[in-house]
Short mmCIF file of C-alpha atoms in Angstrom, two decimals:
data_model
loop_
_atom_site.label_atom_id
_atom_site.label_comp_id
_atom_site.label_asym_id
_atom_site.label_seq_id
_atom_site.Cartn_x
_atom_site.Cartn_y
_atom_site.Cartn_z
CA UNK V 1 52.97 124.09 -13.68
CA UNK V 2 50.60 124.13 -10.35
CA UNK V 3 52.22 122.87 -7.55
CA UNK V 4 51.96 119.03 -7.05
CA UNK V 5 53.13 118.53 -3.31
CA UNK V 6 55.24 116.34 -2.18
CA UNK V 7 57.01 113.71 -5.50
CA UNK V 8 57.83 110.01 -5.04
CA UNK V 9 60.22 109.11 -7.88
CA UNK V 10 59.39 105.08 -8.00
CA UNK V 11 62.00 102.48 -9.22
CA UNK V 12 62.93 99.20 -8.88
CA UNK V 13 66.15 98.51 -7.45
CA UNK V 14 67.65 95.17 -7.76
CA UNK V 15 71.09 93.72 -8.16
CA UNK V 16 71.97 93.21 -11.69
CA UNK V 17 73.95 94.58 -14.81
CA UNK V 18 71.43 94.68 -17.11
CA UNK V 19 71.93 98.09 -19.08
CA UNK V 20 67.87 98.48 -19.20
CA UNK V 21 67.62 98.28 -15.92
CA UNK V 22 70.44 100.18 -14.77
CA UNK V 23 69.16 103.27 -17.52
CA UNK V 24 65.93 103.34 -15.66
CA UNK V 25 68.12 104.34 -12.37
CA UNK V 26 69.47 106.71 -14.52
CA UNK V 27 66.36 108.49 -15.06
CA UNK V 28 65.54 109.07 -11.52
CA UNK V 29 68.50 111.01 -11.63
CA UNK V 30 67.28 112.78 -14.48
CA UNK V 31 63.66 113.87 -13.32
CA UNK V 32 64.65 114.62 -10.04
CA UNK V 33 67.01 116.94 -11.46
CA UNK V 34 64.00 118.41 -13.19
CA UNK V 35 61.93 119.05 -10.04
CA UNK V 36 65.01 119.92 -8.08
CA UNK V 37 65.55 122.81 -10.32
CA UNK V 38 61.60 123.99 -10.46
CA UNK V 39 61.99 123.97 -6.19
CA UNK V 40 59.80 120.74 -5.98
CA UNK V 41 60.33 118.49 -2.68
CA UNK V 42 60.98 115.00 -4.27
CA UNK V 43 62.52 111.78 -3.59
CA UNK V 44 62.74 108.47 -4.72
CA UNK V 45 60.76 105.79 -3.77
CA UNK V 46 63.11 102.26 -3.88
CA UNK V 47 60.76 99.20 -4.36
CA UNK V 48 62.12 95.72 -4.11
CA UNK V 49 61.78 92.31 -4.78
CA UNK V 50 61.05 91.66 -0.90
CA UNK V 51 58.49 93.94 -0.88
CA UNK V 52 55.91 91.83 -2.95
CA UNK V 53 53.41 90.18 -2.32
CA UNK V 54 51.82 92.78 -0.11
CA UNK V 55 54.23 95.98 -0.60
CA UNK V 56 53.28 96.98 2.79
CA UNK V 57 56.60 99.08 3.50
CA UNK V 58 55.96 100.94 0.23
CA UNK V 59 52.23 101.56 1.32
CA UNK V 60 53.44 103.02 4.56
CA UNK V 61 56.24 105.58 2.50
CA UNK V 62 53.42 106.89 0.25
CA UNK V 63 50.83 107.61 2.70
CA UNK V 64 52.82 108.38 5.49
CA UNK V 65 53.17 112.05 3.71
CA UNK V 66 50.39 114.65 1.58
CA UNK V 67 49.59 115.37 -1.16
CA UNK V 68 51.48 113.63 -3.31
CA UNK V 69 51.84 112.18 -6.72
CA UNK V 70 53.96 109.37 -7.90
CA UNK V 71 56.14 109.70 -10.93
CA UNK V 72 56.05 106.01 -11.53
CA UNK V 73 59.74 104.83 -13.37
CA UNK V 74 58.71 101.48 -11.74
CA UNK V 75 58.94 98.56 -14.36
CA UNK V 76 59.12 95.57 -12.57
CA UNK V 77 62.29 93.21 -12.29
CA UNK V 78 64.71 90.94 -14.49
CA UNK V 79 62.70 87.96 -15.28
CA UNK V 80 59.89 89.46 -13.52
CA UNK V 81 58.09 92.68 -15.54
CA UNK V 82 54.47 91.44 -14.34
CA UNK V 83 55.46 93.35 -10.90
CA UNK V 84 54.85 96.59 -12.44
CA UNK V 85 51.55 95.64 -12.81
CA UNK V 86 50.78 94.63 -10.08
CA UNK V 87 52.19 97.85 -8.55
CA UNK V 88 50.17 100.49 -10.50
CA UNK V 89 47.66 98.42 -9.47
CA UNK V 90 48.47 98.78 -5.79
CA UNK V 91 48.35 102.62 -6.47
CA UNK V 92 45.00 102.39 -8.06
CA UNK V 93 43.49 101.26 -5.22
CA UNK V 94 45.47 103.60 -2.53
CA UNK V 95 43.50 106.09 -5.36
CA UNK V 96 47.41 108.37 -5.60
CA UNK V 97 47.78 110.06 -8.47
CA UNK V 98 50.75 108.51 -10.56
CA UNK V 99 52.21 109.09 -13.70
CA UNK V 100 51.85 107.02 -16.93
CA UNK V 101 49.69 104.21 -18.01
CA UNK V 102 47.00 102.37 -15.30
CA UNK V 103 47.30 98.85 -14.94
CA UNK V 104 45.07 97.39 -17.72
CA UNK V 105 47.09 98.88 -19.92
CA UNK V 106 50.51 97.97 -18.26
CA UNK V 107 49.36 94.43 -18.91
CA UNK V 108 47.52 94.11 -21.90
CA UNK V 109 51.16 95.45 -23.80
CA UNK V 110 53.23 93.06 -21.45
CA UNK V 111 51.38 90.01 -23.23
CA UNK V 112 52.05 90.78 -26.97
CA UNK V 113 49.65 87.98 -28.41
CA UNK V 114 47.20 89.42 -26.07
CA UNK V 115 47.83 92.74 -27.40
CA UNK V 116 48.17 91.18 -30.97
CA UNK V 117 44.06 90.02 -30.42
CA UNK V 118 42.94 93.05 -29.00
CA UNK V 119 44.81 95.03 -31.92
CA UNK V 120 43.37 92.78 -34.61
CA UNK V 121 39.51 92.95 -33.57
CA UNK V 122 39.97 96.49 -33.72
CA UNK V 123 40.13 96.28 -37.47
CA UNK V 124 44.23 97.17 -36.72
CA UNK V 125 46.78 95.54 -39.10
CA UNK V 126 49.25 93.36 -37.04
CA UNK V 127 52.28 91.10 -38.36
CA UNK V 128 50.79 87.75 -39.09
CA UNK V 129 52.15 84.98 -36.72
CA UNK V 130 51.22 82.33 -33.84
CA UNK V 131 52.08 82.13 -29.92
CA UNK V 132 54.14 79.11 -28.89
CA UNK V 133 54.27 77.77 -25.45
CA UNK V 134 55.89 74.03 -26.52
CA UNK V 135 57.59 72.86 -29.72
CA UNK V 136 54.72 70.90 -31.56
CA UNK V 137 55.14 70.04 -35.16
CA UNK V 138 55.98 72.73 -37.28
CA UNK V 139 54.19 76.28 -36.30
CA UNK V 140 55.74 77.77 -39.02
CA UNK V 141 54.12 76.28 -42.20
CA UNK V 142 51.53 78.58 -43.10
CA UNK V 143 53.54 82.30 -42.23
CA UNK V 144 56.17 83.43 -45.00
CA UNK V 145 59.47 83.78 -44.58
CA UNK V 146 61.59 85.29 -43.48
CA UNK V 147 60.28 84.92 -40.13
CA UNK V 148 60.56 87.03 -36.45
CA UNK V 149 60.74 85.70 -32.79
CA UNK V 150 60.34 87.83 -29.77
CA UNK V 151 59.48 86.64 -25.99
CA UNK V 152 55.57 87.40 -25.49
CA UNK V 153 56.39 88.85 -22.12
CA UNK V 154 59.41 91.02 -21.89
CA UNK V 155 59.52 95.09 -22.95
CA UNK V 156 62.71 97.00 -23.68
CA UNK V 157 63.87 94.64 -26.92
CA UNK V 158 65.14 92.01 -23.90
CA UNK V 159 65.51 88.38 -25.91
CA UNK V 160 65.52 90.29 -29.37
CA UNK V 161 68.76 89.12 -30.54
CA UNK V 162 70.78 89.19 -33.89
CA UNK V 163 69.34 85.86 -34.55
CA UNK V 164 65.71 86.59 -34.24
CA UNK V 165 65.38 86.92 -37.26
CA UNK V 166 64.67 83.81 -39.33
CA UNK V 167 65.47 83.71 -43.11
CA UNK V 168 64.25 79.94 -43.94
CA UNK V 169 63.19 76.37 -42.50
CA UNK V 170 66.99 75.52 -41.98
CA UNK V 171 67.81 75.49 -38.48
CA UNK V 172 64.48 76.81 -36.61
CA UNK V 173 63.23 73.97 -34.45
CA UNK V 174 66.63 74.25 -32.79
CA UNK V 175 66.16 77.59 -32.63
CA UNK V 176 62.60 77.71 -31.44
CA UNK V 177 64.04 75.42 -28.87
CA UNK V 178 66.59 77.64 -27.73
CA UNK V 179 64.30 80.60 -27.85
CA UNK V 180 61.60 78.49 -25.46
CA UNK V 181 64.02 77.77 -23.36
CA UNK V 182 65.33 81.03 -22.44
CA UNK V 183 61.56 82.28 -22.08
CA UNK V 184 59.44 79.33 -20.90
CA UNK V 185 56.27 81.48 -20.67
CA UNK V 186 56.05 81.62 -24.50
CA UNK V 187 57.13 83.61 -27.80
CA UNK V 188 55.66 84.67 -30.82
CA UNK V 189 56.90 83.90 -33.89
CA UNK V 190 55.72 86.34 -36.99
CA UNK V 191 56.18 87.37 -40.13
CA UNK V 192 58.61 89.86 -40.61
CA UNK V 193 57.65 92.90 -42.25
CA UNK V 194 60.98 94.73 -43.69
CA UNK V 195 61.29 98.04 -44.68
CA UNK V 196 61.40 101.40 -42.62
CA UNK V 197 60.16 102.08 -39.27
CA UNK V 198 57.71 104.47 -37.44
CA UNK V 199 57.68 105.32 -33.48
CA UNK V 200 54.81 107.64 -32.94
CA UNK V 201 55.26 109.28 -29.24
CA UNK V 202 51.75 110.33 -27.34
CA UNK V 203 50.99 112.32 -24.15
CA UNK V 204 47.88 112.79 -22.47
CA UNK V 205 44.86 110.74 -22.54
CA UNK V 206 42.21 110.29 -25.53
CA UNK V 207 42.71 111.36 -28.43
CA UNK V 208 46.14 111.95 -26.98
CA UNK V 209 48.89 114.82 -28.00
CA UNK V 210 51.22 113.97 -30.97
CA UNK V 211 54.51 114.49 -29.50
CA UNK V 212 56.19 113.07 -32.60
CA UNK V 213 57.19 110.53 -35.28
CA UNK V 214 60.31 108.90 -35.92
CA UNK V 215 61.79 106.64 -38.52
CA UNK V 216 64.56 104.52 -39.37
CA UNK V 217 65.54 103.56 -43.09
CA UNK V 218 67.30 100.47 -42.20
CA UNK V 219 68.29 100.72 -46.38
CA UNK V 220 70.83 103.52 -44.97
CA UNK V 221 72.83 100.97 -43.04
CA UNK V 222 73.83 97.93 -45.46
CA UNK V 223 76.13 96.38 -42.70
CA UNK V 224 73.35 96.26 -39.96
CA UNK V 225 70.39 93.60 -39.63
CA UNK V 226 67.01 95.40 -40.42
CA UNK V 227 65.70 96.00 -36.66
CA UNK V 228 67.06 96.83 -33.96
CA UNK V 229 67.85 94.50 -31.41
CA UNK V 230 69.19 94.46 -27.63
CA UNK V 231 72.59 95.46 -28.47
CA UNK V 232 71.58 97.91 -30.66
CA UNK V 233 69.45 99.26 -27.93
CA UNK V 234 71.77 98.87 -25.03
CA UNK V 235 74.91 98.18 -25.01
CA UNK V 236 77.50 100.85 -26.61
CA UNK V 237 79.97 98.39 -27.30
CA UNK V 238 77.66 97.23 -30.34
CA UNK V 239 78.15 99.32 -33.57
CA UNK V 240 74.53 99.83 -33.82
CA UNK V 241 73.94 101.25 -30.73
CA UNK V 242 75.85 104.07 -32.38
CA UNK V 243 75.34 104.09 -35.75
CA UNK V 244 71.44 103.57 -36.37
CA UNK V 245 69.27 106.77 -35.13
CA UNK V 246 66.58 107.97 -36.21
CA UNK V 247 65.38 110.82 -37.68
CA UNK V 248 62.44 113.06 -36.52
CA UNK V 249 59.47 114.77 -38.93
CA UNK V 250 62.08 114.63 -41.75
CA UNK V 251 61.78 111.97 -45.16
CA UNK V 252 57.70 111.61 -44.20
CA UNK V 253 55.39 112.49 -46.79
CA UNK V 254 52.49 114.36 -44.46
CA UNK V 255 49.72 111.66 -45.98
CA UNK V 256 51.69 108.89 -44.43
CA UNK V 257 52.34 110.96 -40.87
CA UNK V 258 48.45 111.69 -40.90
CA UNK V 259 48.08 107.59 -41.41
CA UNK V 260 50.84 106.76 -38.85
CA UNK V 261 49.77 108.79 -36.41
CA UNK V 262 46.03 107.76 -37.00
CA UNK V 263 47.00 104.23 -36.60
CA UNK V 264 48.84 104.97 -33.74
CA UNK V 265 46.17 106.57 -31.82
CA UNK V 266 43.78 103.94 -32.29
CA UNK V 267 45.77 101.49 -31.44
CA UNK V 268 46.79 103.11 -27.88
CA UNK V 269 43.30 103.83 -27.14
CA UNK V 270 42.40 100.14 -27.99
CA UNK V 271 45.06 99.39 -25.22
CA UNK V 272 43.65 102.18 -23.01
CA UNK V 273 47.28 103.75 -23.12
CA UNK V 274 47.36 106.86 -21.42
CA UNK V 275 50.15 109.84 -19.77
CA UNK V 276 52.61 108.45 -22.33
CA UNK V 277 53.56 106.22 -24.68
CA UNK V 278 54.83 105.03 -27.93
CA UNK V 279 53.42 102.81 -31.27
CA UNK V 280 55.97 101.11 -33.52
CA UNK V 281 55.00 100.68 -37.17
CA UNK V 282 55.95 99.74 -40.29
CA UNK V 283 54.55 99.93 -43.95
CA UNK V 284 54.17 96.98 -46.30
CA UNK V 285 52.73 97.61 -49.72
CA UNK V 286 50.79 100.87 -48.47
CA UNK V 287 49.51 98.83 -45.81
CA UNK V 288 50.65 100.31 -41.97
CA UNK V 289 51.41 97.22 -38.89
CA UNK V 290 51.44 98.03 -35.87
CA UNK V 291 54.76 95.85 -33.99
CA UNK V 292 54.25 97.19 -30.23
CA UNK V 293 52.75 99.63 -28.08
CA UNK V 294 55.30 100.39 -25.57
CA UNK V 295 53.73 102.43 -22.59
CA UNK V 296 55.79 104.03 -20.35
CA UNK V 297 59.09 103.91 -22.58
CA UNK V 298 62.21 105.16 -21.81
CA UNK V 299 62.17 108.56 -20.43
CA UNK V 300 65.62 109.89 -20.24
CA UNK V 301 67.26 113.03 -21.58
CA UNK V 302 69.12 111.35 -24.84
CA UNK V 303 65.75 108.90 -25.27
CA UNK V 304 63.71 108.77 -28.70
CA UNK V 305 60.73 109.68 -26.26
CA UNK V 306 62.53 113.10 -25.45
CA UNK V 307 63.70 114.17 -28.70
CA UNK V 308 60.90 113.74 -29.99
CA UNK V 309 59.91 116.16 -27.62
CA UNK V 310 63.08 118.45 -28.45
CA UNK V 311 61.91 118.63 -32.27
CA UNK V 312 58.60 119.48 -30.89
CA UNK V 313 59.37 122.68 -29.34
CA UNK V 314 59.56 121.08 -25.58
CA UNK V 315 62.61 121.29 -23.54
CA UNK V 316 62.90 118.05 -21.74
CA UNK V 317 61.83 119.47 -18.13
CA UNK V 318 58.85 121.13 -20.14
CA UNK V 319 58.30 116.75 -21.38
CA UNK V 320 58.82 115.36 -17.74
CA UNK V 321 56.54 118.57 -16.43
CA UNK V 322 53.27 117.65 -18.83
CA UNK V 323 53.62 113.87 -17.91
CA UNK V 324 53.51 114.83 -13.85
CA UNK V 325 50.51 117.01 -15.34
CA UNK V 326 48.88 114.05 -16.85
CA UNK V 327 49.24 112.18 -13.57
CA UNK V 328 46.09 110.62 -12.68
#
């Protein structure tokens, strides 16, 4: 790999216990491990709440030093994800080379039903659904149950609990309710399309390099709910967390993996997704949806995002080394 100069490692650093946040830390451990053992000067670049609006200390700590490039981990805070956009965008305009996606693309996948639109007029299938704000009659009559409800602006599965998913009428105003409440800027309710699920992982820009695809038979596991949701994610004190993995380029019939990965691709460049990213899918009736487009995803060593990159031949220095390469 030529020799990028001086690294900034940038993360958010904030007071809280929230296992996605705290993982994130954990992966600037991780990479700088990775350029620590290559003989790379790096360090990491701490950016805090104070430091918005006009980030002006972390304007002084990337210029004050060349050249550079900044491996951006940055992904806002709790309650407040929109920050990473508006850092990326900061970089833009300081024109330093940083890893991952640029800022349109940052937030066009923070707002789901935004991405949902965009997605759709593309000629890309999405889950059917609507985008509440308020609780006004019944938003539900019309979509076929059961149903799904996610927050519209949070990444990482955060508010995707085991009672997102909806079976019948019984109960959901309350639970709409409940679900506004926690996440006042709006969720999407949709219909939920069951069966097994596809990640598709990307490097590069347009048309992108297939790192890999994964899937989970949720059939497999008759005692979990058919997603996965924070817990599962997160917290190893939930069965899931331990139980459902998935399993890479194995149980996919290579005309479905041509499709999935097809309908991946378009749907990150209709998000202008670039350095790296993944697509989740599923398959309903030989139809493929597209559920999210998750850019920048979770990049440490025992992530889907890096075994993918195992089963594909790459160590995962060789994975954090192309996406510093891609840096742009």
């Amino acid at each position: 790999m030529p020799d990028p100069g001086r690294v900034l490692i940038a993360v958010g650093l904030e007071r809280t216990d929230r296992p996605d946040v705290l993982d994130t830390l954990r992966c600037v451990e991780s990479v700088k491990a990775v350029f620590a053992g290559r003989g790379l000067p790096v360090e990491p670049l701490y950016v805090r709440s104070e430091d918005f609006p006009g980030l002006d200390r972390v304007r002084e700590t990337i210029l004050s030093g060349s050249p550079l490039k900044i491996f951006n981990l940055f992904e806002g805070f709790s309650g407040d994800s929109g920050k990473e956009v508006t850092f990326a965008s900061m970089l833009e305009k300081l024109r330093v080379p940083f890893t991952g996606n640029p800022s349109v693309a940052l937030e066009m996948c923070l707002d789901k039903a935004k991405a949902k639109q965009r997605l759709a007029r593309r000629g890309i299938l999405v889950p059917r659904g609507v985008f509440l704000q308020r609780l006004e009659g019944a938003p539900w009559k019309g979509l076929n149950f059961p149903l799904f409800v996610k927050p519209c602006f949070e990444d990482g599965s955060v508010g995707v609990e085991k009672d997102s998913l909806i079976q019948d009428a019984e109960g959901i105003e309350a639970l709409l309710r409940m679900k506004l409440a926690g996440f006042p800027r709006g969720i999407l309710l949709e219909e939920f399309i069951p069966g097994k699920e596809f990640s598709v992982g990307f490097l590069g820009a347009p048309p992108y390099e297939v790192l890999g695809v994964s899937m989970i038979d949720y059939s497999l596991y008759s005692g979990s709910l058919p997603f996965l949701h924070y817990g599962s994610k997160w917290d190893p004190q939930c069965t899931e967390f331990h139980e459902i993995l998935p399993v890479l380029e194995e149980g996919i019939a290579p005309s479905l993996r041509e499709r999935l990965v097809d309908t991946a691709r378009k749907a990150g460049e209709a998000l202008g997704c670039r350095g790296y990213f993944r697509v989740d899918l599923r398959e309903r009736e030989g139809r493929l949806y597209v559920l999210d487009v998750n850019p920048n995803p979770d990049l440490n060593e025992d992530s889907g995002f890096a075994r993918q990159g195992r089963k594909r031949g790459y160590s995962y220095p060789e994975v954090v080394e192309r996406i510093l390469f891609y840096a742009n």
